Structures are given as structure tokens and as C-alpha cells.
Amino acid sequence: MKKYDFIIAGGGMAGLSLAYYLTQSPLRDRSILIIDREQKDRNDRTWCFWERDPGPFESILFRTWKTVCFHGTTYTGPVDMGDYTYKMLRGIDFYEFVQNELAKHPTIEFKQAIINRIKETPQGGFLIADDEPFIADYIFDSTFALKLNQPENHNLLQHFKGWVITAEKPCFNPEKPQIMDFRIEQHGDCRFVYVLPFDEKTALVEFTLFNEKLLEKSEYDDQLRQYIDRFLDTGTYQIADTEYGVIPMSDELTQEYPSEHIVRIGTSGGYTKASTGYTFQRTQRYLSAIVKNLVETGKPIRPESWFRRRFKVYDSVFLNVLENNRHPADDIFTRVYTGNPRRVFTFLDEDTHVLDELRLFATMPFWPFLTAFFAVIRRKIAG
Ligand SMILES: Cc1cc2nc3c(=O)[nH]c(=O)nc-3n(C[C@H](O)[C@H](O)[C@H](O)COP(=O)(O)OP(=O)(O)OC[C@H]3O[C@@H](n4cnc5c(N)ncnc54)[C@H](O)[C@@H]3O)c2cc1C
């Protein structure tokens, strides 16, 4: 059996990003096998994220915006993003771009197959796909399904449905994406709509909620229809495309390094930020760090200082506030965006200093967050 240097289990966002970073590094000639059950030739999702500088996928961004707008309880208008740009990348553009880049490297192979098993052996990471065995020095696994069932943790879900609509009338301002519009019934959850305009007549309109249980499929459609009828002057409109997704918002500890030759990456590796569901940009950052370390030390470890773990506590506290309805979410987000423009994006990227974090906390309702903080500590001790 041929032994690969690396097997990438799952050629989705994390798997392809990792392969891309490897091709941009001195490890570009290593033997790599990428296995996925899908061909990744559909536009199955759209990623949005913010960034200060041009990133590795700058040339294929679908849209970029220098300003974003917010519609909260006491404020409606633009949010100052400082030197950040809000960026949108379509799944299909990403898959095609990376696959074309990888095709230039003869040592990279693709296989379309269902992965049945991944396990550690003394010889390396071992994998079975469609009953065929494969082995590598390291397996990077983005297919592991998180269980997220420990009672001491917070396990919310971010679920959403989006329609790309084409309106009869020019009703969108292409310069002003709406990242959160809270003018919809909250039903005790955190519910909002975002509207990301492509041009004056086309936009992605997405209904999103954070809670513990999914809705019936028809409810997402009803909410989208109602929002468009109430707030967008479209005239008639056509639905050109749809997307549906569920992202874990969980503070359960994930095992990034389950054994010596296996590394979990992407959502499987716990790269999703628990309090927001944002995963794309963190994945780029984490995988760049892994490749850098692999080049320098031969080990695919992502160094992280213990002090950065404070952000996990912040995430847990926020999830506790949401889970227990300690304060209305629409008001929390209004305070976050009006009291901390610029700072909020740095905070969510976990790039702030403690002083800035304290400034942000000072804009939050004191008792609900303090109660949540002690509840988190109690739950962690009990667990
Ligand atoms: C619709 C949608 C929109 C999102 N939008 C954003 C956003 O705007 N911003 C953001 O930061 N995050 C967003 N996310 C969250 C996150 O960025 C994505 O889910 C991202 O694709 C996660 O990357 P991943 O590599 O971990 O998983 P995936 O991209 O899902 O890749 C996993 C791959 O593994 C393959 N696979 C799984 N099991 C097997 C198996 N047994 N055998 C073979 N192959 C297998 C799958 O086919 C898939 O290709 C979104 C998620 C969804 C679903």
C-alpha cells in the first residue's frame, strides 16, 4: 500500500484550504491524497467574513464592502468598520480556484469516495474509503461529526435559510449590505435577517436564528417571504438560488489532535467560533499556522497561548445569556454595534487586548452577563 505524506479527509472549505496552503509552502511537492464523497462542483454555500488586508482568495471574491449596516432596537444605520473590509466568497468560486491550483501539482491526487473509518496505527494515520485502505504520515480530518451532547456545555445552533432574489424594481443599495436586521418577531430566540446586495435588483436575503432546535422547512420560507413583503420594495421577485445551513454554536471542547497522526480541522476541529458561528476566516488563520509549524518543525501543531483561552470563556458567557434568555438578544447586539464600532470586529477575531475587552463588556447589560459568568463557572466545575 502506498504511503502518502498527507491524506486530507474531506475536500471542503478546510480540506481544500489546507491543500492550498501546502502548495504555497516548501512542502508543495509532498504526496497528498484528498478524499471527498462529493465533487464539490456546486455553489453549496457562500462565505462572508471581514479582513483588513488582501487575503489569499482576494482575486475570487464575489463582492466586497467598506461599510455594513445594522438595524437594531435603538439604532439603524451604518457601522464603522475602520480598516476592515466585509468580503463575500461563493463556494463554487473557491472550489474551482483551489482545484485548478492543486491540479498543477502532480503529487496531489483526488479521490471521490465515502470515508468509512479513520484510525491511528503505529505506522501512521489509517483510513478506509469505499472499502479501500490508505495510510499517511498525517491525516487531516474534516469529516468527523461533532457529538455536542455534554450537559455542562452550551449547545446552540445557528440555522438559516437564504434566497438570492431578483427583484422587479431596483430596491437595493449595492454599497450597503445589511448584516443584521432585528425588525422581526424574536419568539424568545435571537432572530434576524441579513440582506447582501449584489446589485440594485439582486440580493441574498437570509433569515437566521440562534436557538436549540431547528424549524420546519416551511417556516424559514414563511419568514423570508414576510420580511421581503414588509421591508423590501421589490415589486415581484424571482428566487434565483437558495442556501440552507446549520452551524454549531457550542463551547464543548473538541479534540483537535485525537492522536499522533490524526489532526481534525475545520468545523470538526472546533474552528467555529462558538458565539458567532464564523468559521471561514479562523480556518484560514489556523491552517496557515499549522502549515508554518509543519514547515519549521515537521509537526502539524497549531501553537496557542493559554491566555487566548479567555475568549472561550467570553463565548460561553454569551451562549449562557442566550440559552437562558437573560437579556433580549436584539438589545445585546444593538449595544455591541453602537458601543463598539471597529472594536467589535477585532474582538470577534480575538485580536483585542484586555483593556479593549473590558471597554466592550462595559457596554453590555451588567447583571445578565455577571449571572451568566457565574453560571458558566458552576457548570464547568459540576461537569
Ligand atoms: C450554508 C452555509 C453557509 C455558511 N456561511 C458561513 C459564512 O458566511 N462565514 C463563515 O465564517 N462560516 C460560514 N459557514 C460555516 C463554515 O464556514 C462552513 O460550514 C465550512 O464549509 C466548514 O468547513 P469544513 O471544511 O469544516 O466543512 P465542509 O466545508 O462541509 O467540508 C467537509 C467535507 O467533508 C466531506 N465529507 C463529510 N463526511 C464525509 C465522508 N464520510 N466521506 C467523504 N467525505 C465526507 C463533505 O462532503 C465536505 O466536502 C457556513 C456554513 C454553511 C453550511
Tab-separated table of N, CA and C in Angstrom, residues 165-279:
chain	number	residue	atom	x	y	z
A	165	ILE	N	-32.558	36.683	-4.459
A	165	ILE	CA	-33.749	37.111	-5.200
A	165	ILE	C	-33.402	38.150	-6.267
A	166	THR	N	-34.164	38.086	-7.346
A	166	THR	CA	-34.046	39.093	-8.398
A	166	THR	C	-35.350	39.879	-8.388
A	167	ALA	N	-35.236	41.172	-8.062
A	167	ALA	CA	-36.435	41.994	-7.910
A	167	ALA	C	-36.828	42.657	-9.223
A	168	GLU	N	-38.103	42.944	-9.313
A	168	GLU	CA	-38.599	43.668	-10.488
A	168	GLU	C	-38.100	45.118	-10.462
A	169	LYS	N	-38.102	45.714	-9.227
A	169	LYS	CA	-37.710	47.132	-9.112
A	169	LYS	C	-36.295	47.240	-8.528
A	170	PRO	N	-35.558	48.291	-8.847
A	170	PRO	CA	-34.236	48.476	-8.235
A	170	PRO	C	-34.393	48.921	-6.773
A	171	CYS	N	-34.308	48.014	-5.832
A	171	CYS	CA	-34.632	48.341	-4.438
A	171	CYS	C	-33.446	48.155	-3.487
A	172	PHE	N	-32.298	47.720	-3.995
A	172	PHE	CA	-31.147	47.501	-3.102
A	172	PHE	C	-30.077	48.541	-3.360
A	173	ASN	N	-29.370	48.904	-2.304
A	173	ASN	CA	-28.201	49.767	-2.469
A	173	ASN	C	-26.956	48.867	-2.426
A	174	PRO	N	-26.296	48.671	-3.554
A	174	PRO	CA	-25.171	47.717	-3.606
A	174	PRO	C	-24.022	48.077	-2.675
A	175	GLU	N	-24.005	49.337	-2.202
A	175	GLU	CA	-22.920	49.771	-1.311
A	175	GLU	C	-23.233	49.472	0.144
A	176	LYS	N	-24.488	49.074	0.437
A	176	LYS	CA	-24.893	48.986	1.843
A	176	LYS	C	-25.502	47.634	2.207
A	177	PRO	N	-24.668	46.687	2.524
A	177	PRO	CA	-25.208	45.405	2.983
A	177	PRO	C	-25.753	45.543	4.403
A	178	GLN	N	-26.830	44.842	4.664
A	178	GLN	CA	-27.446	44.864	6.000
A	178	GLN	C	-26.986	43.576	6.712
A	179	ILE	N	-26.111	43.693	7.734
A	179	ILE	CA	-25.605	42.446	8.318
A	179	ILE	C	-26.549	41.859	9.366
A	180	MET	N	-27.332	42.706	10.014
A	180	MET	CA	-28.307	42.191	10.976
A	180	MET	C	-29.490	43.128	10.982
A	181	ASP	N	-30.667	42.613	10.692
A	181	ASP	CA	-31.881	43.409	10.794
A	181	ASP	C	-32.802	42.691	11.784
A	182	PHE	N	-32.992	43.342	12.932
A	182	PHE	CA	-33.762	42.704	14.014
A	182	PHE	C	-35.245	43.077	13.999
A	183	ARG	N	-35.743	43.653	12.899
A	183	ARG	CA	-37.149	44.072	12.893
A	183	ARG	C	-38.099	42.896	12.695
A	184	ILE	N	-37.758	41.751	13.189
A	184	ILE	CA	-38.670	40.606	13.048
A	184	ILE	C	-38.977	40.063	14.441
A	185	GLU	N	-40.097	39.363	14.554
A	185	GLU	CA	-40.518	38.792	15.835
A	185	GLU	C	-39.415	37.860	16.359
A	186	GLN	N	-39.044	38.029	17.643
A	186	GLN	CA	-37.918	37.249	18.178
A	186	GLN	C	-38.334	35.870	18.741
A	187	HIS	N	-39.561	35.728	19.151
A	187	HIS	CA	-40.054	34.450	19.713
A	187	HIS	C	-39.122	33.895	20.794
A	188	GLY	N	-38.502	34.778	21.564
A	188	GLY	CA	-37.613	34.332	22.643
A	188	GLY	C	-36.265	33.820	22.150
A	189	ASP	N	-35.999	33.893	20.845
A	189	ASP	CA	-34.703	33.465	20.288
A	189	ASP	C	-33.900	34.710	19.930
A	190	CYS	N	-32.822	34.475	19.221
A	190	CYS	CA	-32.126	35.578	18.572
A	190	CYS	C	-32.404	35.393	17.085
A	191	ARG	N	-33.220	36.268	16.490
A	191	ARG	CA	-33.613	36.107	15.080
A	191	ARG	C	-33.349	37.388	14.316
A	192	PHE	N	-32.766	37.255	13.159
A	192	PHE	CA	-32.516	38.439	12.338
A	192	PHE	C	-32.434	38.038	10.869
A	193	VAL	N	-32.442	39.054	10.028
A	193	VAL	CA	-32.316	38.819	8.583
A	193	VAL	C	-31.126	39.621	8.101
A	194	TYR	N	-30.361	39.057	7.189
A	194	TYR	CA	-29.382	39.930	6.544
A	194	TYR	C	-29.635	39.991	5.044
A	195	VAL	N	-29.269	41.141	4.497
A	195	VAL	CA	-29.526	41.402	3.077
A	195	VAL	C	-28.207	41.840	2.447
A	196	LEU	N	-27.672	40.989	1.605
A	196	LEU	CA	-26.388	41.305	0.980
A	196	LEU	C	-26.618	41.549	-0.515
A	197	PRO	N	-26.613	42.822	-0.899
A	197	PRO	CA	-26.958	43.170	-2.291
A	197	PRO	C	-25.818	42.888	-3.264
A	198	PHE	N	-26.160	42.309	-4.406
A	198	PHE	CA	-25.159	42.095	-5.465
A	198	PHE	C	-25.205	43.277	-6.441
A	199	ASP	N	-26.429	43.751	-6.694
A	199	ASP	CA	-26.620	44.956	-7.498
A	199	ASP	C	-27.970	45.547	-7.084
A	200	GLU	N	-28.474	46.507	-7.830
A	200	GLU	CA	-29.709	47.197	-7.393
A	200	GLU	C	-30.938	46.294	-7.373
A	201	LYS	N	-30.864	45.193	-8.128
A	201	LYS	CA	-32.044	44.327	-8.221
A	201	LYS	C	-31.828	42.918	-7.659
A	202	THR	N	-30.603	42.607	-7.261
A	202	THR	CA	-30.316	41.235	-6.803
A	202	THR	C	-29.663	41.252	-5.430
A	203	ALA	N	-30.123	40.363	-4.556
A	203	ALA	CA	-29.510	40.294	-3.213
A	203	ALA	C	-29.717	38.908	-2.616
A	204	LEU	N	-28.814	38.564	-1.702
A	204	LEU	CA	-29.011	37.371	-0.876
A	204	LEU	C	-29.741	37.837	0.385
A	205	VAL	N	-30.919	37.306	0.606
A	205	VAL	CA	-31.702	37.659	1.803
A	205	VAL	C	-31.745	36.412	2.658
A	206	GLU	N	-31.222	36.517	3.879
A	206	GLU	CA	-31.079	35.295	4.683
A	206	GLU	C	-31.712	35.473	6.063
A	207	PHE	N	-32.583	34.551	6.417
A	207	PHE	CA	-33.222	34.534	7.739
A	207	PHE	C	-32.406	33.591	8.624
A	208	THR	N	-31.975	34.118	9.787
A	208	THR	CA	-31.049	33.372	10.644
A	208	THR	C	-31.558	33.361	12.070
A	209	LEU	N	-31.391	32.259	12.765
A	209	LEU	CA	-31.696	32.277	14.198
A	209	LEU	C	-30.723	31.438	14.997
A	210	PHE	N	-30.567	31.853	16.258
A	210	PHE	CA	-29.730	31.114	17.209
A	210	PHE	C	-30.689	30.555	18.254
A	211	ASN	N	-30.794	29.249	18.343
A	211	ASN	CA	-31.550	28.622	19.434
A	211	ASN	C	-31.183	27.146	19.488
A	212	GLU	N	-32.026	26.336	20.130
A	212	GLU	CA	-31.624	24.935	20.307
A	212	GLU	C	-32.309	23.977	19.344
A	213	LYS	N	-33.338	24.465	18.644
A	213	LYS	CA	-33.972	23.490	17.743
A	213	LYS	C	-34.316	24.084	16.366
A	214	LEU	N	-34.203	23.212	15.379
A	214	LEU	CA	-34.438	23.637	14.007
A	214	LEU	C	-35.928	23.872	13.785
A	215	LEU	N	-36.264	24.669	12.792
A	215	LEU	CA	-37.667	24.914	12.451
A	215	LEU	C	-38.102	23.939	11.355
A	216	GLU	N	-39.401	23.874	11.155
A	216	GLU	CA	-39.904	23.172	9.970
A	216	GLU	C	-39.401	23.927	8.748
A	217	LYS	N	-39.116	23.202	7.687
A	217	LYS	CA	-38.570	23.839	6.466
A	217	LYS	C	-39.440	25.014	5.991
A	218	SER	N	-40.777	24.835	6.084
A	218	SER	CA	-41.672	25.874	5.552
A	218	SER	C	-41.588	27.165	6.370
A	219	GLU	N	-41.191	27.062	7.651
A	219	GLU	CA	-41.142	28.273	8.488
A	219	GLU	C	-40.061	29.247	8.027
A	220	TYR	N	-38.921	28.685	7.565
A	220	TYR	CA	-37.865	29.574	7.064
A	220	TYR	C	-38.398	30.343	5.852
A	221	ASP	N	-39.104	29.608	4.972
A	221	ASP	CA	-39.638	30.255	3.765
A	221	ASP	C	-40.668	31.328	4.141
A	222	ASP	N	-41.529	31.005	5.111
A	222	ASP	CA	-42.543	31.981	5.533
A	222	ASP	C	-41.882	33.260	6.037
A	223	GLN	N	-40.836	33.069	6.853
A	223	GLN	CA	-40.153	34.243	7.424
A	223	GLN	C	-39.515	35.093	6.327
A	224	LEU	N	-38.910	34.423	5.362
A	224	LEU	CA	-38.277	35.169	4.263
A	224	LEU	C	-39.328	35.939	3.464
A	225	ARG	N	-40.430	35.255	3.170
A	225	ARG	CA	-41.492	35.881	2.380
A	225	ARG	C	-42.031	37.118	3.107
A	226	GLN	N	-42.291	36.939	4.418
A	226	GLN	CA	-42.848	38.057	5.201
A	226	GLN	C	-41.883	39.241	5.238
A	227	TYR	N	-40.596	38.926	5.433
A	227	TYR	CA	-39.608	40.001	5.517
A	227	TYR	C	-39.561	40.780	4.202
A	228	ILE	N	-39.515	40.057	3.100
A	228	ILE	CA	-39.422	40.724	1.787
A	228	ILE	C	-40.674	41.578	1.560
A	229	ASP	N	-41.848	41.021	1.879
A	229	ASP	CA	-43.090	41.773	1.663
A	229	ASP	C	-43.138	43.036	2.525
A	230	ARG	N	-42.659	42.918	3.776
A	230	ARG	CA	-42.762	44.065	4.704
A	230	ARG	C	-41.710	45.134	4.471
A	231	PHE	N	-40.483	44.703	4.188
A	231	PHE	CA	-39.380	45.664	4.252
A	231	PHE	C	-38.662	45.948	2.927
A	232	LEU	N	-38.903	45.158	1.910
A	232	LEU	CA	-38.179	45.392	0.659
A	232	LEU	C	-39.187	45.733	-0.445
A	233	ASP	N	-38.911	46.804	-1.132
A	233	ASP	CA	-39.840	47.256	-2.169
A	233	ASP	C	-39.440	46.628	-3.505
A	234	THR	N	-39.615	45.317	-3.569
A	234	THR	CA	-39.097	44.587	-4.734
A	234	THR	C	-40.018	44.637	-5.943
A	235	GLY	N	-41.327	44.923	-5.734
A	235	GLY	CA	-42.296	44.577	-6.781
A	235	GLY	C	-42.369	43.059	-6.776
A	236	THR	N	-42.552	42.471	-7.932
A	236	THR	CA	-42.480	40.998	-7.939
A	236	THR	C	-41.008	40.591	-7.845
A	237	TYR	N	-40.763	39.363	-7.486
A	237	TYR	CA	-39.360	38.904	-7.449
A	237	TYR	C	-39.278	37.415	-7.762
A	238	GLN	N	-38.114	37.016	-8.244
A	238	GLN	CA	-37.842	35.598	-8.537
A	238	GLN	C	-36.773	35.104	-7.568
A	239	ILE	N	-36.895	33.836	-7.151
A	239	ILE	CA	-35.842	33.233	-6.320
A	239	ILE	C	-34.859	32.544	-7.266
A	240	ALA	N	-33.647	33.102	-7.326
A	240	ALA	CA	-32.665	32.577	-8.286
A	240	ALA	C	-31.843	31.437	-7.679
A	241	ASP	N	-31.706	31.434	-6.357
A	241	ASP	CA	-30.869	30.416	-5.706
A	241	ASP	C	-31.278	30.334	-4.234
A	242	THR	N	-30.985	29.217	-3.580
A	242	THR	CA	-31.291	29.109	-2.142
A	242	THR	C	-30.097	28.512	-1.425
A	243	GLU	N	-29.962	28.799	-0.138
A	243	GLU	CA	-28.980	28.075	0.677
A	243	GLU	C	-29.572	27.848	2.053
A	244	TYR	N	-29.228	26.708	2.621
A	244	TYR	CA	-29.695	26.373	3.961
A	244	TYR	C	-28.492	25.845	4.720
A	245	GLY	N	-28.384	26.189	5.989
A	245	GLY	CA	-27.239	25.686	6.749
A	245	GLY	C	-27.513	25.642	8.232
A	246	VAL	N	-26.763	24.782	8.895
A	246	VAL	CA	-26.799	24.690	10.359
A	246	VAL	C	-25.357	24.693	10.829
A	247	ILE	N	-25.039	25.624	11.717
A	247	ILE	CA	-23.664	25.719	12.221
A	247	ILE	C	-23.720	25.542	13.738
A	248	PRO	N	-22.859	24.691	14.307
A	248	PRO	CA	-22.884	24.534	15.760
A	248	PRO	C	-22.400	25.799	16.457
A	249	MET	N	-23.115	26.212	17.508
A	249	MET	CA	-22.625	27.292	18.377
A	249	MET	C	-22.445	26.628	19.734
A	250	SER	N	-21.292	26.045	19.922
A	250	SER	CA	-21.094	25.186	21.085
A	250	SER	C	-19.757	25.463	21.743
A	251	ASP	N	-19.753	25.360	23.089
A	251	ASP	CA	-18.475	25.515	23.789
A	251	ASP	C	-17.935	24.165	24.253
A	252	GLU	N	-18.435	23.102	23.639
A	252	GLU	CA	-17.895	21.806	24.000
A	252	GLU	C	-16.446	21.706	23.529
A	253	LEU	N	-15.604	21.095	24.348
A	253	LEU	CA	-14.192	21.002	23.973
A	253	LEU	C	-14.053	19.983	22.859
A	254	THR	N	-13.461	20.408	21.747
A	254	THR	CA	-13.284	19.475	20.631
A	254	THR	C	-11.858	18.955	20.685
A	255	GLN	N	-11.661	17.807	20.095
A	255	GLN	CA	-10.307	17.226	20.085
A	255	GLN	C	-9.647	17.511	18.758
A	256	GLU	N	-8.803	18.519	18.771
A	256	GLU	CA	-8.126	18.882	17.530
A	256	GLU	C	-7.058	17.838	17.173
A	257	TYR	N	-6.469	17.259	18.217
A	257	TYR	CA	-5.399	16.269	17.993
A	257	TYR	C	-5.770	14.978	18.704
A	258	PRO	N	-6.685	14.175	18.129
A	258	PRO	CA	-7.137	12.973	18.817
A	258	PRO	C	-6.031	11.930	18.984
A	259	SER	N	-5.017	11.929	18.108
A	259	SER	CA	-3.883	11.003	18.259
A	259	SER	C	-2.700	11.531	17.469
A	260	GLU	N	-1.599	10.786	17.521
A	260	GLU	CA	-0.335	11.325	16.995
A	260	GLU	C	-0.382	11.684	15.500
A	261	HIS	N	-1.075	10.839	14.720
A	261	HIS	CA	-1.025	11.054	13.264
A	261	HIS	C	-2.338	11.574	12.684
A	262	ILE	N	-3.242	11.992	13.558
A	262	ILE	CA	-4.531	12.484	13.073
A	262	ILE	C	-4.788	13.889	13.631
A	263	VAL	N	-5.134	14.794	12.738
A	263	VAL	CA	-5.438	16.170	13.151
A	263	VAL	C	-6.817	16.509	12.609
A	264	ARG	N	-7.686	16.996	13.468
A	264	ARG	CA	-9.011	17.410	12.978
A	264	ARG	C	-8.970	18.889	12.625
A	265	ILE	N	-9.574	19.214	11.501
A	265	ILE	CA	-9.534	20.599	11.032
A	265	ILE	C	-10.941	21.075	10.681
A	266	GLY	N	-11.091	22.382	10.537
A	266	GLY	CA	-12.398	22.944	10.171
A	266	GLY	C	-13.389	22.786	11.313
A	267	THR	N	-14.649	22.648	10.964
A	267	THR	CA	-15.683	22.504	11.994
A	267	THR	C	-15.366	21.304	12.892
A	268	SER	N	-14.882	20.209	12.305
A	268	SER	CA	-14.535	19.000	13.085
A	268	SER	C	-13.477	19.295	14.146
A	269	GLY	N	-12.587	20.237	13.842
A	269	GLY	CA	-11.512	20.560	14.779
A	269	GLY	C	-11.892	21.634	15.783
A	270	GLY	N	-13.146	22.071	15.739
A	270	GLY	CA	-13.588	23.100	16.683
A	270	GLY	C	-13.195	24.493	16.238
A	271	TYR	N	-13.007	24.698	14.933
A	271	TYR	CA	-12.576	26.018	14.456
A	271	TYR	C	-13.716	27.036	14.441
A	272	THR	N	-14.960	26.575	14.560
A	272	THR	CA	-16.092	27.509	14.530
A	272	THR	C	-16.113	28.339	15.808
A	273	LYS	N	-16.252	29.640	15.677
A	273	LYS	CA	-16.339	30.464	16.886
A	273	LYS	C	-17.718	30.261	17.497
A	274	ALA	N	-17.710	29.849	18.769
A	274	ALA	CA	-18.957	29.413	19.404
A	274	ALA	C	-20.014	30.502	19.448
A	275	SER	N	-19.595	31.755	19.623
A	275	SER	CA	-20.584	32.806	19.834
A	275	SER	C	-21.111	33.406	18.525
A	276	THR	N	-20.492	33.084	17.399
A	276	THR	CA	-20.945	33.691	16.147
A	276	THR	C	-21.170	32.693	15.017
A	277	GLY	N	-20.553	31.540	15.101
A	277	GLY	CA	-20.650	30.567	14.009
A	277	GLY	C	-19.658	30.854	12.884
A	278	TYR	N	-18.957	31.993	12.942
A	278	TYR	CA	-17.990	32.288	11.882
A	278	TYR	C	-16.852	31.265	11.915
A	279	THR	N	-16.528	30.727	10.760
A	279	THR	CA	-15.538	29.652	10.680
A	279	THR	C	-14.494	29.908	9.600
